mmCIF file with all atom_site columns, C-alpha atoms in Angstrom:
data_model
loop_
_atom_site.group_PDB
_atom_site.id
_atom_site.type_symbol
_atom_site.label_atom_id
_atom_site.label_alt_id
_atom_site.label_comp_id
_atom_site.label_asym_id
_atom_site.label_entity_id
_atom_site.label_seq_id
_atom_site.pdbx_PDB_ins_code
_atom_site.Cartn_x
_atom_site.Cartn_y
_atom_site.Cartn_z
_atom_site.occupancy
_atom_site.B_iso_or_equiv
_atom_site.pdbx_formal_charge
_atom_site.auth_seq_id
_atom_site.auth_comp_id
_atom_site.auth_asym_id
_atom_site.auth_atom_id
_atom_site.pdbx_PDB_model_num
ATOM 1   C CA . UNK A 1 1   ? -15.318 11.685 33.942  1.00 91.00 ? 57  UNK A CA 1
ATOM 2   C CA . UNK A 1 2   ? -17.537 11.951 30.721  1.00 95.00 ? 58  UNK A CA 1
ATOM 3   C CA . UNK A 1 3   ? -17.308 9.885  27.484  1.00 97.00 ? 59  UNK A CA 1
ATOM 4   C CA . UNK A 1 4   ? -18.832 9.279  24.595  1.00 97.00 ? 60  UNK A CA 1
ATOM 5   C CA . UNK A 1 5   ? -18.625 6.245  21.674  1.00 98.00 ? 61  UNK A CA 1
ATOM 6   C CA . UNK A 1 6   ? -20.065 5.707  18.375  1.00 98.00 ? 62  UNK A CA 1
ATOM 7   C CA . UNK A 1 7   ? -20.490 3.553  15.217  1.00 98.00 ? 63  UNK A CA 1
ATOM 8   C CA . UNK A 1 8   ? -20.236 5.184  11.940  1.00 97.00 ? 64  UNK A CA 1
ATOM 9   C CA . UNK A 1 9   ? -21.320 3.480  8.222   1.00 98.00 ? 65  UNK A CA 1
ATOM 10  C CA . UNK A 1 10  ? -21.419 4.580  4.927   1.00 97.00 ? 66  UNK A CA 1
ATOM 11  C CA . UNK A 1 11  ? -22.187 3.172  1.698   1.00 97.00 ? 67  UNK A CA 1
ATOM 12  C CA . UNK A 1 12  ? -21.675 4.616  -1.704  1.00 94.00 ? 68  UNK A CA 1
ATOM 13  C CA . UNK A 1 13  ? -22.175 4.015  -4.908  1.00 94.00 ? 69  UNK A CA 1
ATOM 14  C CA . UNK A 1 14  ? -20.576 6.238  -7.650  1.00 89.00 ? 70  UNK A CA 1
ATOM 15  C CA . UNK A 1 15  ? -21.228 6.043  -11.173 1.00 89.00 ? 71  UNK A CA 1
ATOM 16  C CA . UNK A 1 16  ? -19.550 8.403  -13.919 1.00 83.00 ? 72  UNK A CA 1
ATOM 17  C CA . UNK A 1 17  ? -19.088 9.212  -17.069 1.00 79.00 ? 73  UNK A CA 1
ATOM 18  C CA . UNK A 1 18  ? -17.200 11.972 -18.849 1.00 75.00 ? 74  UNK A CA 1
ATOM 19  C CA . UNK A 1 19  ? -15.445 13.089 -21.795 1.00 73.00 ? 75  UNK A CA 1
ATOM 20  C CA . UNK A 1 20  ? -13.026 15.352 -22.927 1.00 67.00 ? 76  UNK A CA 1
ATOM 21  C CA . UNK A 1 21  ? -12.720 17.313 -26.279 1.00 62.00 ? 77  UNK A CA 1
ATOM 22  C CA . UNK A 1 22  ? -11.061 20.053 -27.794 1.00 63.00 ? 78  UNK A CA 1
ATOM 23  C CA . UNK A 1 23  ? -12.875 21.955 -31.056 1.00 62.00 ? 79  UNK A CA 1
ATOM 24  C CA . UNK A 1 24  ? -9.140  20.945 -32.474 1.00 66.00 ? 80  UNK A CA 1
ATOM 25  C CA . UNK A 1 25  ? -9.757  17.109 -32.234 1.00 66.00 ? 81  UNK A CA 1
ATOM 26  C CA . UNK A 1 26  ? -12.283 15.224 -34.678 1.00 69.00 ? 82  UNK A CA 1
ATOM 27  C CA . UNK A 1 27  ? -15.091 13.877 -32.669 1.00 66.00 ? 83  UNK A CA 1
ATOM 28  C CA . UNK A 1 28  ? -14.171 10.216 -32.827 1.00 65.00 ? 84  UNK A CA 1
ATOM 29  C CA . UNK A 1 29  ? -10.828 11.520 -30.995 1.00 65.00 ? 85  UNK A CA 1
ATOM 30  C CA . UNK A 1 30  ? -12.553 12.593 -28.074 1.00 68.00 ? 86  UNK A CA 1
ATOM 31  C CA . UNK A 1 31  ? -11.592 10.726 -24.823 1.00 71.00 ? 87  UNK A CA 1
ATOM 32  C CA . UNK A 1 32  ? -14.311 8.920  -23.038 1.00 76.00 ? 88  UNK A CA 1
ATOM 33  C CA . UNK A 1 33  ? -14.757 7.201  -20.127 1.00 78.00 ? 89  UNK A CA 1
ATOM 34  C CA . UNK A 1 34  ? -16.956 5.300  -17.258 1.00 81.00 ? 90  UNK A CA 1
ATOM 35  C CA . UNK A 1 35  ? -16.073 5.053  -13.568 1.00 83.00 ? 91  UNK A CA 1
ATOM 36  C CA . UNK A 1 36  ? -18.163 2.666  -11.360 1.00 89.00 ? 92  UNK A CA 1
ATOM 37  C CA . UNK A 1 37  ? -17.037 2.591  -7.808  1.00 88.00 ? 93  UNK A CA 1
ATOM 38  C CA . UNK A 1 38  ? -18.826 0.974  -4.683  1.00 93.00 ? 94  UNK A CA 1
ATOM 39  C CA . UNK A 1 39  ? -17.326 1.850  -1.530  1.00 93.00 ? 95  UNK A CA 1
ATOM 40  C CA . UNK A 1 40  ? -18.256 0.546  2.356   1.00 96.00 ? 96  UNK A CA 1
ATOM 41  C CA . UNK A 1 41  ? -16.535 1.994  5.478   1.00 96.00 ? 97  UNK A CA 1
ATOM 42  C CA . UNK A 1 42  ? -17.460 0.883  8.953   1.00 97.00 ? 98  UNK A CA 1
ATOM 43  C CA . UNK A 1 43  ? -15.920 2.704  12.330  1.00 97.00 ? 99  UNK A CA 1
ATOM 44  C CA . UNK A 1 44  ? -16.111 2.341  15.604  1.00 98.00 ? 100 UNK A CA 1
ATOM 45  C CA . UNK A 1 45  ? -15.099 5.309  17.868  1.00 97.00 ? 101 UNK A CA 1
ATOM 46  C CA . UNK A 1 46  ? -14.736 6.472  21.653  1.00 98.00 ? 102 UNK A CA 1
ATOM 47  C CA . UNK A 1 47  ? -13.562 9.470  23.626  1.00 97.00 ? 103 UNK A CA 1
ATOM 48  C CA . UNK A 1 48  ? -13.249 10.183 27.374  1.00 98.00 ? 104 UNK A CA 1
ATOM 49  C CA . UNK A 1 49  ? -12.758 13.140 29.336  1.00 97.00 ? 105 UNK A CA 1
ATOM 50  C CA . UNK A 1 50  ? -11.126 12.829 33.099  1.00 97.00 ? 106 UNK A CA 1
ATOM 51  C CA . UNK A 1 51  ? -11.129 16.072 34.802  1.00 95.00 ? 107 UNK A CA 1
ATOM 52  C CA . UNK A 1 52  ? -7.814  15.650 36.903  1.00 95.00 ? 108 UNK A CA 1
ATOM 53  C CA . UNK A 1 53  ? -8.173  18.288 39.468  1.00 95.00 ? 109 UNK A CA 1
ATOM 54  C CA . UNK A 1 54  ? -10.587 21.461 39.053  1.00 93.00 ? 110 UNK A CA 1
ATOM 55  C CA . UNK A 1 55  ? -8.253  23.005 36.760  1.00 96.00 ? 111 UNK A CA 1
ATOM 56  C CA . UNK A 1 56  ? -6.676  20.463 34.498  1.00 97.00 ? 112 UNK A CA 1
ATOM 57  C CA . UNK A 1 57  ? -8.463  18.124 32.294  1.00 97.00 ? 113 UNK A CA 1
ATOM 58  C CA . UNK A 1 58  ? -7.540  14.865 29.972  1.00 98.00 ? 114 UNK A CA 1
ATOM 59  C CA . UNK A 1 59  ? -8.908  13.730 27.119  1.00 98.00 ? 115 UNK A CA 1
ATOM 60  C CA . UNK A 1 60  ? -8.268  10.525 25.243  1.00 98.00 ? 116 UNK A CA 1
ATOM 61  C CA . UNK A 1 61  ? -10.080 9.032  22.147  1.00 98.00 ? 117 UNK A CA 1
ATOM 62  C CA . UNK A 1 62  ? -9.441  6.334  19.227  1.00 98.00 ? 118 UNK A CA 1
ATOM 63  C CA . UNK A 1 63  ? -11.069 5.554  15.858  1.00 97.00 ? 119 UNK A CA 1
ATOM 64  C CA . UNK A 1 64  ? -11.007 2.258  14.169  1.00 98.00 ? 120 UNK A CA 1
ATOM 65  C CA . UNK A 1 65  ? -11.775 2.540  10.654  1.00 97.00 ? 121 UNK A CA 1
ATOM 66  C CA . UNK A 1 66  ? -12.395 -0.118 7.780   1.00 97.00 ? 122 UNK A CA 1
ATOM 67  C CA . UNK A 1 67  ? -12.958 0.804  4.831   1.00 96.00 ? 123 UNK A CA 1
ATOM 68  C CA . UNK A 1 68  ? -13.611 -1.365 0.841   1.00 95.00 ? 124 UNK A CA 1
ATOM 69  C CA . UNK A 1 69  ? -13.522 -0.135 -2.169  1.00 92.00 ? 125 UNK A CA 1
ATOM 70  C CA . UNK A 1 70  ? -14.530 -2.176 -5.799  1.00 91.00 ? 126 UNK A CA 1
ATOM 71  C CA . UNK A 1 71  ? -14.572 -0.159 -9.009  1.00 88.00 ? 127 UNK A CA 1
ATOM 72  C CA . UNK A 1 72  ? -13.860 -0.576 -12.773 1.00 89.00 ? 128 UNK A CA 1
ATOM 73  C CA . UNK A 1 73  ? -12.657 2.034  -14.970 1.00 84.00 ? 129 UNK A CA 1
ATOM 74  C CA . UNK A 1 74  ? -13.298 1.802  -18.964 1.00 82.00 ? 130 UNK A CA 1
ATOM 75  C CA . UNK A 1 75  ? -11.991 4.284  -21.659 1.00 78.00 ? 131 UNK A CA 1
ATOM 76  C CA . UNK A 1 76  ? -14.185 3.587  -24.561 1.00 75.00 ? 132 UNK A CA 1
ATOM 77  C CA . UNK A 1 77  ? -12.413 5.498  -27.289 1.00 68.00 ? 133 UNK A CA 1
ATOM 78  C CA . UNK A 1 78  ? -8.941  6.946  -28.104 1.00 63.00 ? 134 UNK A CA 1
ATOM 79  C CA . UNK A 1 79  ? -7.794  10.333 -27.565 1.00 57.00 ? 135 UNK A CA 1
ATOM 80  C CA . UNK A 1 80  ? -5.992  12.726 -28.807 1.00 57.00 ? 136 UNK A CA 1
ATOM 81  C CA . UNK A 1 81  ? -5.450  14.287 -25.793 1.00 59.00 ? 137 UNK A CA 1
ATOM 82  C CA . UNK A 1 82  ? -4.590  11.422 -23.890 1.00 60.00 ? 138 UNK A CA 1
ATOM 83  C CA . UNK A 1 83  ? -6.494  13.073 -20.875 1.00 64.00 ? 139 UNK A CA 1
ATOM 84  C CA . UNK A 1 84  ? -8.245  9.825  -19.482 1.00 65.00 ? 140 UNK A CA 1
ATOM 85  C CA . UNK A 1 85  ? -5.032  7.344  -19.907 1.00 66.00 ? 141 UNK A CA 1
ATOM 86  C CA . UNK A 1 86  ? -4.749  3.894  -22.355 1.00 70.00 ? 142 UNK A CA 1
ATOM 87  C CA . UNK A 1 87  ? -7.694  2.700  -24.141 1.00 76.00 ? 143 UNK A CA 1
ATOM 88  C CA . UNK A 1 88  ? -9.328  -0.268 -21.865 1.00 78.00 ? 144 UNK A CA 1
ATOM 89  C CA . UNK A 1 89  ? -10.667 -1.534 -18.957 1.00 83.00 ? 145 UNK A CA 1
ATOM 90  C CA . UNK A 1 90  ? -9.352  -1.792 -15.563 1.00 83.00 ? 146 UNK A CA 1
ATOM 91  C CA . UNK A 1 91  ? -10.945 -2.816 -12.405 1.00 84.00 ? 147 UNK A CA 1
ATOM 92  C CA . UNK A 1 92  ? -9.836  -3.440 -8.706  1.00 84.00 ? 148 UNK A CA 1
ATOM 93  C CA . UNK A 1 93  ? -10.590 -3.808 -5.103  1.00 87.00 ? 149 UNK A CA 1
ATOM 94  C CA . UNK A 1 94  ? -9.040  -3.132 -1.774  1.00 89.00 ? 150 UNK A CA 1
ATOM 95  C CA . UNK A 1 95  ? -9.586  -2.820 1.683   1.00 93.00 ? 151 UNK A CA 1
ATOM 96  C CA . UNK A 1 96  ? -7.769  -0.714 4.426   1.00 95.00 ? 152 UNK A CA 1
ATOM 97  C CA . UNK A 1 97  ? -7.549  -0.777 7.840   1.00 96.00 ? 153 UNK A CA 1
ATOM 98  C CA . UNK A 1 98  ? -7.209  2.144  10.492  1.00 96.00 ? 154 UNK A CA 1
ATOM 99  C CA . UNK A 1 99  ? -6.720  3.150  14.068  1.00 97.00 ? 155 UNK A CA 1
ATOM 100 C CA . UNK A 1 100 ? -6.314  6.847  14.989  1.00 97.00 ? 156 UNK A CA 1
ATOM 101 C CA . UNK A 1 101 ? -5.576  7.831  18.345  1.00 97.00 ? 157 UNK A CA 1
ATOM 102 C CA . UNK A 1 102 ? -6.109  11.560 19.760  1.00 97.00 ? 158 UNK A CA 1
ATOM 103 C CA . UNK A 1 103 ? -4.993  12.778 23.474  1.00 98.00 ? 159 UNK A CA 1
ATOM 104 C CA . UNK A 1 104 ? -5.449  15.995 24.751  1.00 98.00 ? 160 UNK A CA 1
ATOM 105 C CA . UNK A 1 105 ? -4.730  17.956 27.717  1.00 98.00 ? 161 UNK A CA 1
ATOM 106 C CA . UNK A 1 106 ? -5.765  21.445 29.109  1.00 97.00 ? 162 UNK A CA 1
ATOM 107 C CA . UNK A 1 107 ? -5.485  23.775 31.944  1.00 97.00 ? 163 UNK A CA 1
ATOM 108 C CA . UNK A 1 108 ? -8.488  26.606 32.865  1.00 96.00 ? 164 UNK A CA 1
ATOM 109 C CA . UNK A 1 109 ? -7.073  28.311 36.256  1.00 95.00 ? 165 UNK A CA 1
ATOM 110 C CA . UNK A 1 110 ? -9.946  30.510 35.943  1.00 94.00 ? 166 UNK A CA 1
ATOM 111 C CA . UNK A 1 111 ? -13.424 30.539 34.081  1.00 91.00 ? 167 UNK A CA 1
ATOM 112 C CA . UNK A 1 112 ? -12.055 33.098 31.580  1.00 94.00 ? 168 UNK A CA 1
ATOM 113 C CA . UNK A 1 113 ? -8.807  31.170 30.877  1.00 96.00 ? 169 UNK A CA 1
ATOM 114 C CA . UNK A 1 114 ? -8.103  28.173 28.650  1.00 96.00 ? 170 UNK A CA 1
ATOM 115 C CA . UNK A 1 115 ? -4.435  26.878 27.815  1.00 98.00 ? 171 UNK A CA 1
ATOM 116 C CA . UNK A 1 116 ? -4.688  22.968 25.884  1.00 98.00 ? 172 UNK A CA 1
ATOM 117 C CA . UNK A 1 117 ? -2.054  20.912 23.892  1.00 98.00 ? 173 UNK A CA 1
ATOM 118 C CA . UNK A 1 118 ? -3.213  18.247 21.626  1.00 98.00 ? 174 UNK A CA 1
ATOM 119 C CA . UNK A 1 119 ? -1.961  15.044 19.792  1.00 98.00 ? 175 UNK A CA 1
ATOM 120 C CA . UNK A 1 120 ? -4.212  13.305 16.919  1.00 97.00 ? 176 UNK A CA 1
ATOM 121 C CA . UNK A 1 121 ? -4.039  11.462 13.837  1.00 97.00 ? 177 UNK A CA 1
ATOM 122 C CA . UNK A 1 122 ? -5.878  11.159 10.753  1.00 94.00 ? 178 UNK A CA 1
ATOM 123 C CA . UNK A 1 123 ? -6.264  8.268  7.758   1.00 94.00 ? 179 UNK A CA 1
ATOM 124 C CA . UNK A 1 124 ? -7.826  8.629  4.698   1.00 94.00 ? 180 UNK A CA 1
ATOM 125 C CA . UNK A 1 125 ? -8.511  5.608  2.429   1.00 93.00 ? 181 UNK A CA 1
ATOM 126 C CA . UNK A 1 126 ? -6.569  4.931  -0.681  1.00 92.00 ? 182 UNK A CA 1
ATOM 127 C CA . UNK A 1 127 ? -8.008  3.800  -3.665  1.00 87.00 ? 183 UNK A CA 1
ATOM 128 C CA . UNK A 1 128 ? -8.526  3.378  -7.781  1.00 82.00 ? 184 UNK A CA 1
ATOM 129 C CA . UNK A 1 129 ? -9.068  6.303  -9.774  1.00 77.00 ? 185 UNK A CA 1
ATOM 130 C CA . UNK A 1 130 ? -10.307 7.183  -12.850 1.00 71.00 ? 186 UNK A CA 1
ATOM 131 C CA . UNK A 1 131 ? -7.353  6.941  -14.955 1.00 71.00 ? 187 UNK A CA 1
ATOM 132 C CA . UNK A 1 132 ? -6.037  4.043  -17.093 1.00 71.00 ? 188 UNK A CA 1
ATOM 133 C CA . UNK A 1 133 ? -2.548  3.510  -17.432 1.00 69.00 ? 189 UNK A CA 1
ATOM 134 C CA . UNK A 1 134 ? -2.374  0.538  -19.726 1.00 67.00 ? 190 UNK A CA 1
ATOM 135 C CA . UNK A 1 135 ? -4.981  -1.882 -20.477 1.00 67.00 ? 191 UNK A CA 1
ATOM 136 C CA . UNK A 1 136 ? -5.710  -3.958 -17.623 1.00 71.00 ? 192 UNK A CA 1
ATOM 137 C CA . UNK A 1 137 ? -3.878  -1.818 -14.972 1.00 74.00 ? 193 UNK A CA 1
ATOM 138 C CA . UNK A 1 138 ? -5.736  0.883  -13.437 1.00 76.00 ? 194 UNK A CA 1
ATOM 139 C CA . UNK A 1 139 ? -4.179  3.614  -11.601 1.00 79.00 ? 195 UNK A CA 1
ATOM 140 C CA . UNK A 1 140 ? -4.166  3.030  -7.737  1.00 84.00 ? 196 UNK A CA 1
ATOM 141 C CA . UNK A 1 141 ? -3.022  5.010  -4.789  1.00 89.00 ? 197 UNK A CA 1
ATOM 142 C CA . UNK A 1 142 ? -2.302  4.016  -0.910  1.00 92.00 ? 198 UNK A CA 1
ATOM 143 C CA . UNK A 1 143 ? -3.752  5.517  2.239   1.00 94.00 ? 199 UNK A CA 1
ATOM 144 C CA . UNK A 1 144 ? -2.613  9.026  3.531   1.00 94.00 ? 200 UNK A CA 1
ATOM 145 C CA . UNK A 1 145 ? -2.068  9.392  7.470   1.00 95.00 ? 201 UNK A CA 1
ATOM 146 C CA . UNK A 1 146 ? -1.185  12.482 9.300   1.00 96.00 ? 202 UNK A CA 1
ATOM 147 C CA . UNK A 1 147 ? -0.593  13.295 12.780  1.00 96.00 ? 203 UNK A CA 1
ATOM 148 C CA . UNK A 1 148 ? -0.744  16.717 13.891  1.00 97.00 ? 204 UNK A CA 1
ATOM 149 C CA . UNK A 1 149 ? 0.313   18.696 17.176  1.00 98.00 ? 205 UNK A CA 1
ATOM 150 C CA . UNK A 1 150 ? -1.396  21.686 18.547  1.00 98.00 ? 206 UNK A CA 1
ATOM 151 C CA . UNK A 1 151 ? -1.362  24.460 21.148  1.00 98.00 ? 207 UNK A CA 1
ATOM 152 C CA . UNK A 1 152 ? -3.988  27.195 21.769  1.00 97.00 ? 208 UNK A CA 1
ATOM 153 C CA . UNK A 1 153 ? -4.643  29.675 24.457  1.00 97.00 ? 209 UNK A CA 1
ATOM 154 C CA . UNK A 1 154 ? -8.094  31.029 24.889  1.00 96.00 ? 210 UNK A CA 1
ATOM 155 C CA . UNK A 1 155 ? -8.736  34.751 26.817  1.00 96.00 ? 211 UNK A CA 1
ATOM 156 C CA . UNK A 1 156 ? -12.072 36.194 27.436  1.00 94.00 ? 212 UNK A CA 1
ATOM 157 C CA . UNK A 1 157 ? -11.867 39.396 28.951  1.00 91.00 ? 213 UNK A CA 1
ATOM 158 C CA . UNK A 1 158 ? -15.822 40.499 28.708  1.00 90.00 ? 214 UNK A CA 1
ATOM 159 C CA . UNK A 1 159 ? -18.688 39.297 26.989  1.00 87.00 ? 215 UNK A CA 1
ATOM 160 C CA . UNK A 1 160 ? -17.390 41.809 23.774  1.00 91.00 ? 216 UNK A CA 1
ATOM 161 C CA . UNK A 1 161 ? -13.675 41.246 23.950  1.00 94.00 ? 217 UNK A CA 1
ATOM 162 C CA . UNK A 1 162 ? -11.885 37.716 23.469  1.00 95.00 ? 218 UNK A CA 1
ATOM 163 C CA . UNK A 1 163 ? -8.422  36.858 22.598  1.00 96.00 ? 219 UNK A CA 1
ATOM 164 C CA . UNK A 1 164 ? -6.942  33.450 20.996  1.00 97.00 ? 220 UNK A CA 1
ATOM 165 C CA . UNK A 1 165 ? -3.870  31.953 19.662  1.00 97.00 ? 221 UNK A CA 1
ATOM 166 C CA . UNK A 1 166 ? -3.328  28.510 17.991  1.00 97.00 ? 222 UNK A CA 1
ATOM 167 C CA . UNK A 1 167 ? -0.202  27.172 16.677  1.00 98.00 ? 223 UNK A CA 1
ATOM 168 C CA . UNK A 1 168 ? -0.135  23.662 15.190  1.00 96.00 ? 224 UNK A CA 1
ATOM 169 C CA . UNK A 1 169 ? 2.341   21.312 13.271  1.00 98.00 ? 225 UNK A CA 1
ATOM 170 C CA . UNK A 1 170 ? 0.730   18.539 10.497  1.00 97.00 ? 226 UNK A CA 1
ATOM 171 C CA . UNK A 1 171 ? 2.821   16.109 8.835   1.00 96.00 ? 227 UNK A CA 1
ATOM 172 C CA . UNK A 1 172 ? 1.784   13.508 6.025   1.00 95.00 ? 228 UNK A CA 1
ATOM 173 C CA . UNK A 1 173 ? 2.860   10.330 5.009   1.00 94.00 ? 229 UNK A CA 1
ATOM 174 C CA . UNK A 1 174 ? 1.454   9.313  1.383   1.00 93.00 ? 230 UNK A CA 1
ATOM 175 C CA . UNK A 1 175 ? -0.360  12.579 0.741   1.00 93.00 ? 231 UNK A CA 1
ATOM 176 C CA . UNK A 1 176 ? -2.677  11.802 -1.832  1.00 93.00 ? 232 UNK A CA 1
ATOM 177 C CA . UNK A 1 177 ? -1.989  14.560 -4.721  1.00 91.00 ? 233 UNK A CA 1
ATOM 178 C CA . UNK A 1 178 ? -2.925  15.028 -8.504  1.00 86.00 ? 234 UNK A CA 1
ATOM 179 C CA . UNK A 1 179 ? 0.176   15.015 -10.864 1.00 83.00 ? 235 UNK A CA 1
ATOM 180 C CA . UNK A 1 180 ? -0.032  15.949 -14.343 1.00 77.00 ? 236 UNK A CA 1
ATOM 181 C CA . UNK A 1 181 ? 2.020   13.694 -16.363 1.00 71.00 ? 237 UNK A CA 1
ATOM 182 C CA . UNK A 1 182 ? 1.044   16.094 -19.573 1.00 66.00 ? 238 UNK A CA 1
ATOM 183 C CA . UNK A 1 183 ? -0.533  19.253 -19.770 1.00 65.00 ? 239 UNK A CA 1
ATOM 184 C CA . UNK A 1 184 ? -3.504  17.326 -19.973 1.00 61.00 ? 240 UNK A CA 1
ATOM 185 C CA . UNK A 1 185 ? -2.593  13.835 -18.431 1.00 64.00 ? 241 UNK A CA 1
ATOM 186 C CA . UNK A 1 186 ? -3.404  13.510 -14.856 1.00 70.00 ? 242 UNK A CA 1
ATOM 187 C CA . UNK A 1 187 ? -3.240  10.758 -11.999 1.00 77.00 ? 243 UNK A CA 1
ATOM 188 C CA . UNK A 1 188 ? -3.444  10.269 -8.568  1.00 83.00 ? 244 UNK A CA 1
ATOM 189 C CA . UNK A 1 189 ? -0.219  9.482  -6.650  1.00 88.00 ? 245 UNK A CA 1
ATOM 190 C CA . UNK A 1 190 ? 1.306   9.689  -3.112  1.00 92.00 ? 246 UNK A CA 1
ATOM 191 C CA . UNK A 1 191 ? 3.969   12.311 -2.150  1.00 90.00 ? 247 UNK A CA 1
ATOM 192 C CA . UNK A 1 192 ? 6.110   10.672 0.081   1.00 84.00 ? 248 UNK A CA 1
ATOM 193 C CA . UNK A 1 193 ? 5.780   13.398 2.672   1.00 85.00 ? 249 UNK A CA 1
ATOM 194 C CA . UNK A 1 194 ? 4.207   17.012 3.550   1.00 92.00 ? 250 UNK A CA 1
ATOM 195 C CA . UNK A 1 195 ? 4.022   19.379 6.246   1.00 95.00 ? 251 UNK A CA 1
ATOM 196 C CA . UNK A 1 196 ? 1.657   22.414 7.183   1.00 94.00 ? 252 UNK A CA 1
#
């Protein structure tokens, strides 16, 4: 049996300033915004590969993730386009946890051939976007989760020629998407479901 384990840590400070204008609007109608966010991510992961016999191998893994975010979004001037949302300031903080397991089984009858199947899950934390929906109310979105099933086959004929085929299916819950409320006004939202 082979195994691996590790710890992942990320600290992020994101400070942004932006403006949106059209030449047909006067300068006092330009949309201006500032967005400040701090994020902390900590993950612990482990994976083990068990050689059942010379032909079969089972892999099992999991990742635990904790993520926290704090953000402030400010729209500092009226907008003729409404591109960045309502004038005002909104702030918020959220934390998210997730356990993402993974399972794979592979079959190698000889040195040239490999067939495998895999089930895995994924996670993307939610957050707070730059769009202010109304004074004091920021645009927020939920975490995105997915699971994927994959099967594959690989054959190495010689050093110059090989063949590989893979089929996969991914199912998302609360997929994070950008939706335009008007031709110039967009928010982050969660789609109910999506597949690939």
